[in-house]
Tab-separated table of C-alpha atoms and ligand atoms in Angstrom:
chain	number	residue	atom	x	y	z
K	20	UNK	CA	0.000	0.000	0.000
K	21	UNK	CA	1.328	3.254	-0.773
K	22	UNK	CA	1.546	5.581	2.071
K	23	UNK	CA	-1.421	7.667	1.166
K	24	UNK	CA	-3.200	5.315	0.719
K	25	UNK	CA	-2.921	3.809	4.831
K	26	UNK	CA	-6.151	5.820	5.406
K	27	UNK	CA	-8.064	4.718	2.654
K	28	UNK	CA	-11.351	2.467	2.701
K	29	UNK	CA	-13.659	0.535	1.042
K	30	UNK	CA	-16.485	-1.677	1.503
K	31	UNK	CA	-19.326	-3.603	-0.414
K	32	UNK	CA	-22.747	-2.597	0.761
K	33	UNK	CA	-25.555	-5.150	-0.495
K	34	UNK	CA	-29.201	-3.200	-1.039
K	35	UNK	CA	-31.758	-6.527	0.332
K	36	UNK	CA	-35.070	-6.055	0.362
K	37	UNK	CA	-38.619	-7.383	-1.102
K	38	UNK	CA	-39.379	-5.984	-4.638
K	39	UNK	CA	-40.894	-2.189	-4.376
K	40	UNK	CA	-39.342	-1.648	-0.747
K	41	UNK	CA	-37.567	1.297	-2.999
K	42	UNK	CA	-33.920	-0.621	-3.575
K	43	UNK	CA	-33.363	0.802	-7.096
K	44	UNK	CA	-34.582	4.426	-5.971
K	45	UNK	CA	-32.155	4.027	-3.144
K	46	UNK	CA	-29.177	3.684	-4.966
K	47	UNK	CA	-30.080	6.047	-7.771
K	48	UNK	CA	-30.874	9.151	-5.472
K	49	UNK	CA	-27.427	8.025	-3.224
K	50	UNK	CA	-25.363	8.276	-6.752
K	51	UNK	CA	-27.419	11.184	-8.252
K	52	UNK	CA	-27.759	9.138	-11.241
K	53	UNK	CA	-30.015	7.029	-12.775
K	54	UNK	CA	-27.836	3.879	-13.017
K	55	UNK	CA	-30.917	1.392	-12.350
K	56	UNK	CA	-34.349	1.426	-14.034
K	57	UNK	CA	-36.851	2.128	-11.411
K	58	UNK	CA	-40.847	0.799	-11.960
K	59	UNK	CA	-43.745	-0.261	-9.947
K	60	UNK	CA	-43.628	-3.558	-11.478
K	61	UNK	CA	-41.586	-5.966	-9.764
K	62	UNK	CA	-38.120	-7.655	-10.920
K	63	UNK	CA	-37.382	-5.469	-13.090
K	64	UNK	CA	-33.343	-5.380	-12.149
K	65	UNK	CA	-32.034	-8.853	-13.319
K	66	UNK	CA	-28.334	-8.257	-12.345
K	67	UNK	CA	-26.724	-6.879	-8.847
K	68	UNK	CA	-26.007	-3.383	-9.956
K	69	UNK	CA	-22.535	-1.933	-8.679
K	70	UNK	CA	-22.831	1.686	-8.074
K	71	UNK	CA	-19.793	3.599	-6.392
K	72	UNK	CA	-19.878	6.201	-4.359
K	73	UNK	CA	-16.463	7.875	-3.218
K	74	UNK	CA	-16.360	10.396	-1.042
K	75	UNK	CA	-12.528	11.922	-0.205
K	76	UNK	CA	-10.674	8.768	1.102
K	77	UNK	CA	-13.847	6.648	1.408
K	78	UNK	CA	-15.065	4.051	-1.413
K	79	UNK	CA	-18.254	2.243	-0.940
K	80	UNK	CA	-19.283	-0.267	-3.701
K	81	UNK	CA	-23.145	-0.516	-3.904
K	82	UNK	CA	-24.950	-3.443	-4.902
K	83	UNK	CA	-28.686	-3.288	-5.934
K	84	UNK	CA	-30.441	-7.105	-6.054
K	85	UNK	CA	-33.022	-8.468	-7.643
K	86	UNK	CA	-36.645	-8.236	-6.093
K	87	UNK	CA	-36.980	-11.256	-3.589
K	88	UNK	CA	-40.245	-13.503	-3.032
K	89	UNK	CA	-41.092	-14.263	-0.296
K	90	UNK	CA	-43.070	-17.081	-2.109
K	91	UNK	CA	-40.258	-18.704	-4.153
K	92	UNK	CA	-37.200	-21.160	-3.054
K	93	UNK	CA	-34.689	-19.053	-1.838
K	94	UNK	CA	-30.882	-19.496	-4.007
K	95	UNK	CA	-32.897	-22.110	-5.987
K	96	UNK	CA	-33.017	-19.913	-9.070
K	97	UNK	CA	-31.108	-17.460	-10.748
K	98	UNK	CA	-31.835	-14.427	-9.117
K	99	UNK	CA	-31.199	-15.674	-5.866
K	100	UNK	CA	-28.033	-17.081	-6.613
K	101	UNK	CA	-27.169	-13.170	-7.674
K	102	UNK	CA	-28.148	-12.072	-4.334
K	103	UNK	CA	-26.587	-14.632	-2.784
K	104	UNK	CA	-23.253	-13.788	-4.182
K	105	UNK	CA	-24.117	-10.377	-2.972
K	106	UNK	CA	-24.455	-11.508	0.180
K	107	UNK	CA	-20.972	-13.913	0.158
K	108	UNK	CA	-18.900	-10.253	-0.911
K	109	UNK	CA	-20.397	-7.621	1.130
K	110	UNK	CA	-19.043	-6.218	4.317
K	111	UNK	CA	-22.457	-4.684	5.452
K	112	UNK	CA	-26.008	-5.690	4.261
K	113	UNK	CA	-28.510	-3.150	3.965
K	114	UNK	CA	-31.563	-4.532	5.174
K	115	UNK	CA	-34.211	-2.341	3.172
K	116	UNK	CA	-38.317	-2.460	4.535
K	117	UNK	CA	-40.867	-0.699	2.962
K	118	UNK	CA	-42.437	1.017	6.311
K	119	UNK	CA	-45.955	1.151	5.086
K	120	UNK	CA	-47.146	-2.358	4.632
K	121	UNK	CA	-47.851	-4.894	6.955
K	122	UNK	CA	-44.753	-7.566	8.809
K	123	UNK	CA	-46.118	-10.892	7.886
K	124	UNK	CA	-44.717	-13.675	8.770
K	125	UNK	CA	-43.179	-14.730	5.181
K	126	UNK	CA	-41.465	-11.585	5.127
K	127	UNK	CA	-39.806	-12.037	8.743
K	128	UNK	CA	-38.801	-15.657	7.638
K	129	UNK	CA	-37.357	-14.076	4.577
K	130	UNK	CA	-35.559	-11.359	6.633
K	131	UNK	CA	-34.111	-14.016	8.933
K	132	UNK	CA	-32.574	-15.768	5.892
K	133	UNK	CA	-30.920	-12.196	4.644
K	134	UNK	CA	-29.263	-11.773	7.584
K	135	UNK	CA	-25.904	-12.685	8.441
K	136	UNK	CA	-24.216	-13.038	11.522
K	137	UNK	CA	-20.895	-12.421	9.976
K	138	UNK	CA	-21.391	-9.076	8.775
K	139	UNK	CA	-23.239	-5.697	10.220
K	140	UNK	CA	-26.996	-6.086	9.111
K	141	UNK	CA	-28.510	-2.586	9.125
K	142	UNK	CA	-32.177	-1.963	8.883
K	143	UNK	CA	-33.280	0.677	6.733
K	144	UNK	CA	-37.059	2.146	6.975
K	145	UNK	CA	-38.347	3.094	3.967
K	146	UNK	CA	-40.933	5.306	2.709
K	147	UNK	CA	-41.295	7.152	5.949
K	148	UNK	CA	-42.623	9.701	4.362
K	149	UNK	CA	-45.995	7.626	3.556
K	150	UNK	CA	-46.249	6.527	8.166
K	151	UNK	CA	-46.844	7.854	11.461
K	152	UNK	CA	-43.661	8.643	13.544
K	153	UNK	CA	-45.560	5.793	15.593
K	154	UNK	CA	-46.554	3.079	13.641
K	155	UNK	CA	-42.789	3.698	12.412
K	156	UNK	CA	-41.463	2.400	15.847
K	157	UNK	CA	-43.884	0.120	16.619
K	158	UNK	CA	-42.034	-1.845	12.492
K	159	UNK	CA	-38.788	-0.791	14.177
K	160	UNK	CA	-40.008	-2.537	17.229
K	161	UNK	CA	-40.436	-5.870	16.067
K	162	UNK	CA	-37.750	-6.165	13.503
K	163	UNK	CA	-35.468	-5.624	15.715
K	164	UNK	CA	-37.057	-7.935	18.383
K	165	UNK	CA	-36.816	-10.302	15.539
K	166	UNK	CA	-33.223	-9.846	14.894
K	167	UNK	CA	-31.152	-7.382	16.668
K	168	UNK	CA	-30.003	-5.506	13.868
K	169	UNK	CA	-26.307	-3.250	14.147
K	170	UNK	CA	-28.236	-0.141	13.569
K	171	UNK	CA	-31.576	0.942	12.436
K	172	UNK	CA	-32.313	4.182	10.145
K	173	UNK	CA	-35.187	5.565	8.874
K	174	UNK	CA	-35.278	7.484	5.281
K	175	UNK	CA	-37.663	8.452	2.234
K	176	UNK	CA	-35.203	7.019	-0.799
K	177	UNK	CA	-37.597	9.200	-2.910
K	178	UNK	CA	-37.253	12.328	-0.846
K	179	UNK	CA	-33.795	11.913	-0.194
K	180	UNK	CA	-34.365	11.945	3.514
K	181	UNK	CA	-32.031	10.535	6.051
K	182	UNK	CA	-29.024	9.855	3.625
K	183	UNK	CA	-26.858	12.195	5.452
K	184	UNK	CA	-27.284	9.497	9.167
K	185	UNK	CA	-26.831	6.524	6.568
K	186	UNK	CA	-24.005	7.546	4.717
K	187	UNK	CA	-21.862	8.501	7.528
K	188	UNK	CA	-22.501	4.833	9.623
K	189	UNK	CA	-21.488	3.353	6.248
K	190	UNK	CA	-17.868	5.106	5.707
K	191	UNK	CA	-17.688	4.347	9.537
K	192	UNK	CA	-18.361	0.799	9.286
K	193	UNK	CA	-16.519	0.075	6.041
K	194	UNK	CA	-13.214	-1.708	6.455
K	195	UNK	CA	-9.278	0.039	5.875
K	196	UNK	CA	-8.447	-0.555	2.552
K	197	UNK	CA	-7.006	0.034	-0.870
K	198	UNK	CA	-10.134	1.240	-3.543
K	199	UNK	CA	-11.273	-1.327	-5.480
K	200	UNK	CA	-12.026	0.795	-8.084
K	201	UNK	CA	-10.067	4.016	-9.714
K	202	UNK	CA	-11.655	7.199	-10.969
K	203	UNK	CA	-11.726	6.280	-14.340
K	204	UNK	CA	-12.841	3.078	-13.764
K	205	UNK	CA	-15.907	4.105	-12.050
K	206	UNK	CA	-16.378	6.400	-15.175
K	207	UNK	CA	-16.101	4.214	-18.017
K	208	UNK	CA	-17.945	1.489	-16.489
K	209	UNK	CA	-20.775	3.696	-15.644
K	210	UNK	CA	-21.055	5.048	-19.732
K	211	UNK	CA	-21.359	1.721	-21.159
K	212	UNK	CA	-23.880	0.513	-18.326
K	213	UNK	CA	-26.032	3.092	-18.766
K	214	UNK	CA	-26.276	3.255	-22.141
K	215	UNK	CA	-27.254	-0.610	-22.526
K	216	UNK	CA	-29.829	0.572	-19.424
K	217	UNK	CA	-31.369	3.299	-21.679
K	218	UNK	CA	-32.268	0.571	-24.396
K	219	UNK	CA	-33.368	-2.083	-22.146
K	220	UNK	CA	-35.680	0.260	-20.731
K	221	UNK	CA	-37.346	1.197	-23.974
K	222	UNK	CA	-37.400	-2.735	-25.143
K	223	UNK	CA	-39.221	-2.649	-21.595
K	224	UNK	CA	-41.527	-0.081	-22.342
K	225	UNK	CA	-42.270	-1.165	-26.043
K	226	UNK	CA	-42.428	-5.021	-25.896
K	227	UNK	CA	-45.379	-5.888	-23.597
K	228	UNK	CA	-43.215	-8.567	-21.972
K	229	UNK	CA	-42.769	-10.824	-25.664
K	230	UNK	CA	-38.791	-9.871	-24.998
K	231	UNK	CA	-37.906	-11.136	-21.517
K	232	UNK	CA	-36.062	-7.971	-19.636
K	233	UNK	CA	-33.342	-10.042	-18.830
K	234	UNK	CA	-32.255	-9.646	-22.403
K	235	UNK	CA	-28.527	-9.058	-22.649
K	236	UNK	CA	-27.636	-5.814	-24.353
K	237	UNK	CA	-23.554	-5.130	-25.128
K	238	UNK	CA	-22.583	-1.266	-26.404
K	239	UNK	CA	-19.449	-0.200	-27.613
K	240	UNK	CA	-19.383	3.679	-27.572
K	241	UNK	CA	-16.362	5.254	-29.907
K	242	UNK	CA	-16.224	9.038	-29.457
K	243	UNK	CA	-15.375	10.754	-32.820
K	244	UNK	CA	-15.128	14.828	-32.542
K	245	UNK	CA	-18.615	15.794	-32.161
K	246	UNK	CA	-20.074	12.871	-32.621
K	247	UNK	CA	-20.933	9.411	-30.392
K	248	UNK	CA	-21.070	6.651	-32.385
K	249	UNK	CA	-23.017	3.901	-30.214
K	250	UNK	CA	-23.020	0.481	-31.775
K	251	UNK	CA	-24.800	-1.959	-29.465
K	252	UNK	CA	-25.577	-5.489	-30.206
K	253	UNK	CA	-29.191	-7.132	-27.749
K	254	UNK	CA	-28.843	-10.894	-27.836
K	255	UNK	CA	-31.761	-12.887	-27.785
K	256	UNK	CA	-32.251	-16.367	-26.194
K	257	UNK	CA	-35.108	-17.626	-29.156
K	258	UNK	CA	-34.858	-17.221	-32.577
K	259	UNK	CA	-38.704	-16.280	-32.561
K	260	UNK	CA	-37.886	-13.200	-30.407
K	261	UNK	CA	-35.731	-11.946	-33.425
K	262	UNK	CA	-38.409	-11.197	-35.744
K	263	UNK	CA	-40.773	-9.903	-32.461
K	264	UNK	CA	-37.814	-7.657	-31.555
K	265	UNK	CA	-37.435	-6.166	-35.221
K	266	UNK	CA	-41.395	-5.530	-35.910
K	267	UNK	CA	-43.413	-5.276	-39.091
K	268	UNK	CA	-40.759	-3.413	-41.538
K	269	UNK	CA	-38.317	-3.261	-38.608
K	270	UNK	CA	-40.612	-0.529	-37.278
K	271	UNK	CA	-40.276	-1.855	-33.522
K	272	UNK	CA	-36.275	-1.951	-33.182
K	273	UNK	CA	-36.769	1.630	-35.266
K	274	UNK	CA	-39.157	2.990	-32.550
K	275	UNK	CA	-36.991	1.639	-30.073
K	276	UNK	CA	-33.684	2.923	-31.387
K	277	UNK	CA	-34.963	6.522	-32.066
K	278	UNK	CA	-36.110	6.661	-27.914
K	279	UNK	CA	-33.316	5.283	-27.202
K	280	UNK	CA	-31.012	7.799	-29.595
K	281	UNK	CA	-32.646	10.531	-27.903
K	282	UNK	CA	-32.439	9.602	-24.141
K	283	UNK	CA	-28.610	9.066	-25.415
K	284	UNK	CA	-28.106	12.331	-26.365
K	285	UNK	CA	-29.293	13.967	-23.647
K	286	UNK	CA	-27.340	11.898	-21.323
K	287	UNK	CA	-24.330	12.354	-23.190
K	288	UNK	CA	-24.741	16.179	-24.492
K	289	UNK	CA	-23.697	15.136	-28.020
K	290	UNK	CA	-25.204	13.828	-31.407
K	291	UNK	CA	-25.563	10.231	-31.317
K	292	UNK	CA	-25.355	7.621	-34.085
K	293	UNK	CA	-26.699	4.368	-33.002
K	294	UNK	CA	-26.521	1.138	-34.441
K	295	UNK	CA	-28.635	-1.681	-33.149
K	296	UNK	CA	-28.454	-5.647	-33.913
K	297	UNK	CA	-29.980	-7.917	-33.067
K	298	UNK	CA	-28.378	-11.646	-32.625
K	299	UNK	CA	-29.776	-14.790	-31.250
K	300	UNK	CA	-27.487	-15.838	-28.708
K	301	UNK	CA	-26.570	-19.950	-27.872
K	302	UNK	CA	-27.943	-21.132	-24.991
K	303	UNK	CA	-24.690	-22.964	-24.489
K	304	UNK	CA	-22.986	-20.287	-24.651
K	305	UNK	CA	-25.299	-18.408	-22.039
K	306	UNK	CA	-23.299	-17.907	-18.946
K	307	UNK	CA	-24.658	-15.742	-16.036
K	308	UNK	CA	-22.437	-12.789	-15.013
K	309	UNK	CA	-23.104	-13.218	-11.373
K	310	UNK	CA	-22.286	-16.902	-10.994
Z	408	GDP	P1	-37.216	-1.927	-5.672
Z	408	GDP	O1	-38.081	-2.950	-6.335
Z	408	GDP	O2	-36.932	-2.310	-4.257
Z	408	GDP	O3	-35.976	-1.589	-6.433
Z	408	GDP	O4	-38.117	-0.581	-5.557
Z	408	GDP	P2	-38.090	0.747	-6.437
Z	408	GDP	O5	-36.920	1.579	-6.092
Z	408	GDP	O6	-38.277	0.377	-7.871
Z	408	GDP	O7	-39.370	1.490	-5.844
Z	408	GDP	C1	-40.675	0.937	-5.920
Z	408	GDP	C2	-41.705	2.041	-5.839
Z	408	GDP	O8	-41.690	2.674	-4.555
Z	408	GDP	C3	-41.490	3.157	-6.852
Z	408	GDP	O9	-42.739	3.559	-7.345
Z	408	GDP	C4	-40.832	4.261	-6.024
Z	408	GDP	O10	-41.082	5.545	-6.531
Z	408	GDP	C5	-41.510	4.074	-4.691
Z	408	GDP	N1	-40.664	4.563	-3.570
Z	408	GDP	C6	-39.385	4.237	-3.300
Z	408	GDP	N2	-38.955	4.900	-2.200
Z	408	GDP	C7	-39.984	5.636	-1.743
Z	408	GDP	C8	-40.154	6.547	-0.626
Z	408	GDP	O11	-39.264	6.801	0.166
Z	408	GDP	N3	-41.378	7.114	-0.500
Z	408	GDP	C9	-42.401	6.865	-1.364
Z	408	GDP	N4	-43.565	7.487	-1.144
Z	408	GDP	N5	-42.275	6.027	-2.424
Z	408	GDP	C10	-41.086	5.427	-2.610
Z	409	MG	MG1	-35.151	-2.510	-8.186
């Protein structure tokens, strides 16, 4: 380590929580950016999304999970397996409860499997905005009778309420350590991600569910003078989904493109040439980032 770098820290936070508790809107108003899609519809984030927030000597590597059910086998299926990996690399889990619905007793089984004893579980109340100051510690109440959890906070991720208490027990509670990540890093990554998020999130908008939002989506982004060119490739796991995916004419990857050019733009402040393609990818092939 080089010396100035003996004060230095960083830890993995994991964002667990039922779908809706307000994970995704969380971690987007932390980073100021829109780095996940947020809806009212549940599962919409497929992978654990890494968001990273430093802050002088402080690093803290965020990572958003898939909605849980409290109804399916837990690490039997994909996305479980994603959040259990989340689980395995982060230093403190952030335990994430929407405060204005009710504690039933699937959820606390659920919330009993989330925790663990080897890390600092922190309870985060949600939506406080939406409850009485004392319903709000009656939830506190018996989640932490339930498990006694390192610390509790209460926030509105949409009003951006409480951040200031949460962020400064994470850099606390975040081990010494070298960044994972570098500035530029952090920057590059971000680009690419969010440009593949801006086109999954029309596909989302414009398919009615025929494309599964899982769908993989690769850009390559080559900055020429004033121009972006953007050439992204969405794989496909059927070779039926092609011809859904490209419309009559190729009017619904058109439709889809010209949203997505636009959103582009504005994100990036420059003219943006995009080139979509579609390819149907081998399920052989298929490997799952998080595994
Ligand atoms: P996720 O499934 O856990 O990622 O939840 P989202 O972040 O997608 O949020 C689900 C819904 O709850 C969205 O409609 C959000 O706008 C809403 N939401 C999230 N946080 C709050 C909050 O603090 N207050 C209120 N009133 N709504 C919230
Ligand atoms: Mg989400």
């Amino acid at each position: 380590m080089k010396k100035q770098e003996q004060n230095y820290k960083c830890g993995v936070v994991s964002i667990l929580g039922l779908p809706n508790s307000g994970k995704s809107t969380l971690i987007n108003n932390i980073l100021k950016k829109k780095i996940s899609i947020i809806s009212s519809k549940v599962q919409t984030t497929r992978n654990a999304v890494k968001g990273i927030l430093t802050n002088e000597k402080d690093q803290i590597i965020f990572i958003d999970t898939p909605g849980l059910s409290p109804t399916k086998s837990y690490l039997n299926r994909e996305m479980s397996k994603s959040i259990y990996n989340s689980l395995i690399q982060s230093n403190i889990n952030l335990i994430i409860f929407d405060s204005n619905t009710k504690i039933l007793q699937s959820k606390k089984n659920l919330f009993t499997k989330l925790i663990d004893k080897k890390k600092k579980n922190f309870l985060v109340l949600n939506k406080v905005d939406l409850v009485k100051k004392q319903d709000l510690l009656k939830i506190s109440k018996e989640l932490n009778d339930l498990y006694d959890f390192n610390e509790t906070f209460y926030i509105s991720a949409l009003r951006k309420t409480g951040f200031q208490e949460l962020l400064f027990h994470l850099r606390r509670n975040i081990p010494k350590g070298p960044w994972m990540y570098n500035n530029k890093e952090i920057t590059d990554q971000k680009q690419e991600f969010i440009i593949s998020e801006i086109t999954r999130e029309k596909i989302f908008h414009l398919m009615n569910q025929e494309i599964p939002y899982s769908v993989k989506i690769e850009s390559k982004i080559i900055n020429k003078n004033n121009i972006i060119k953007i050439f992204q490739t969405i794989f496909v796991n059927k070779k039926s989904q092609k011809p859904i995916l490209l419309g009559k004419n190729g009017d619904k990857i058109k439709k889809i493109g010209i949203r997505s050019r636009k959103d582009m733009e504005k994100k990036l402040n420059k003219k943006v040439y995009l080139d979509i393609l579609i390819s149907v990818e081998n399920k052989q092939q298929k490997n799952y980032e998080n595994n």
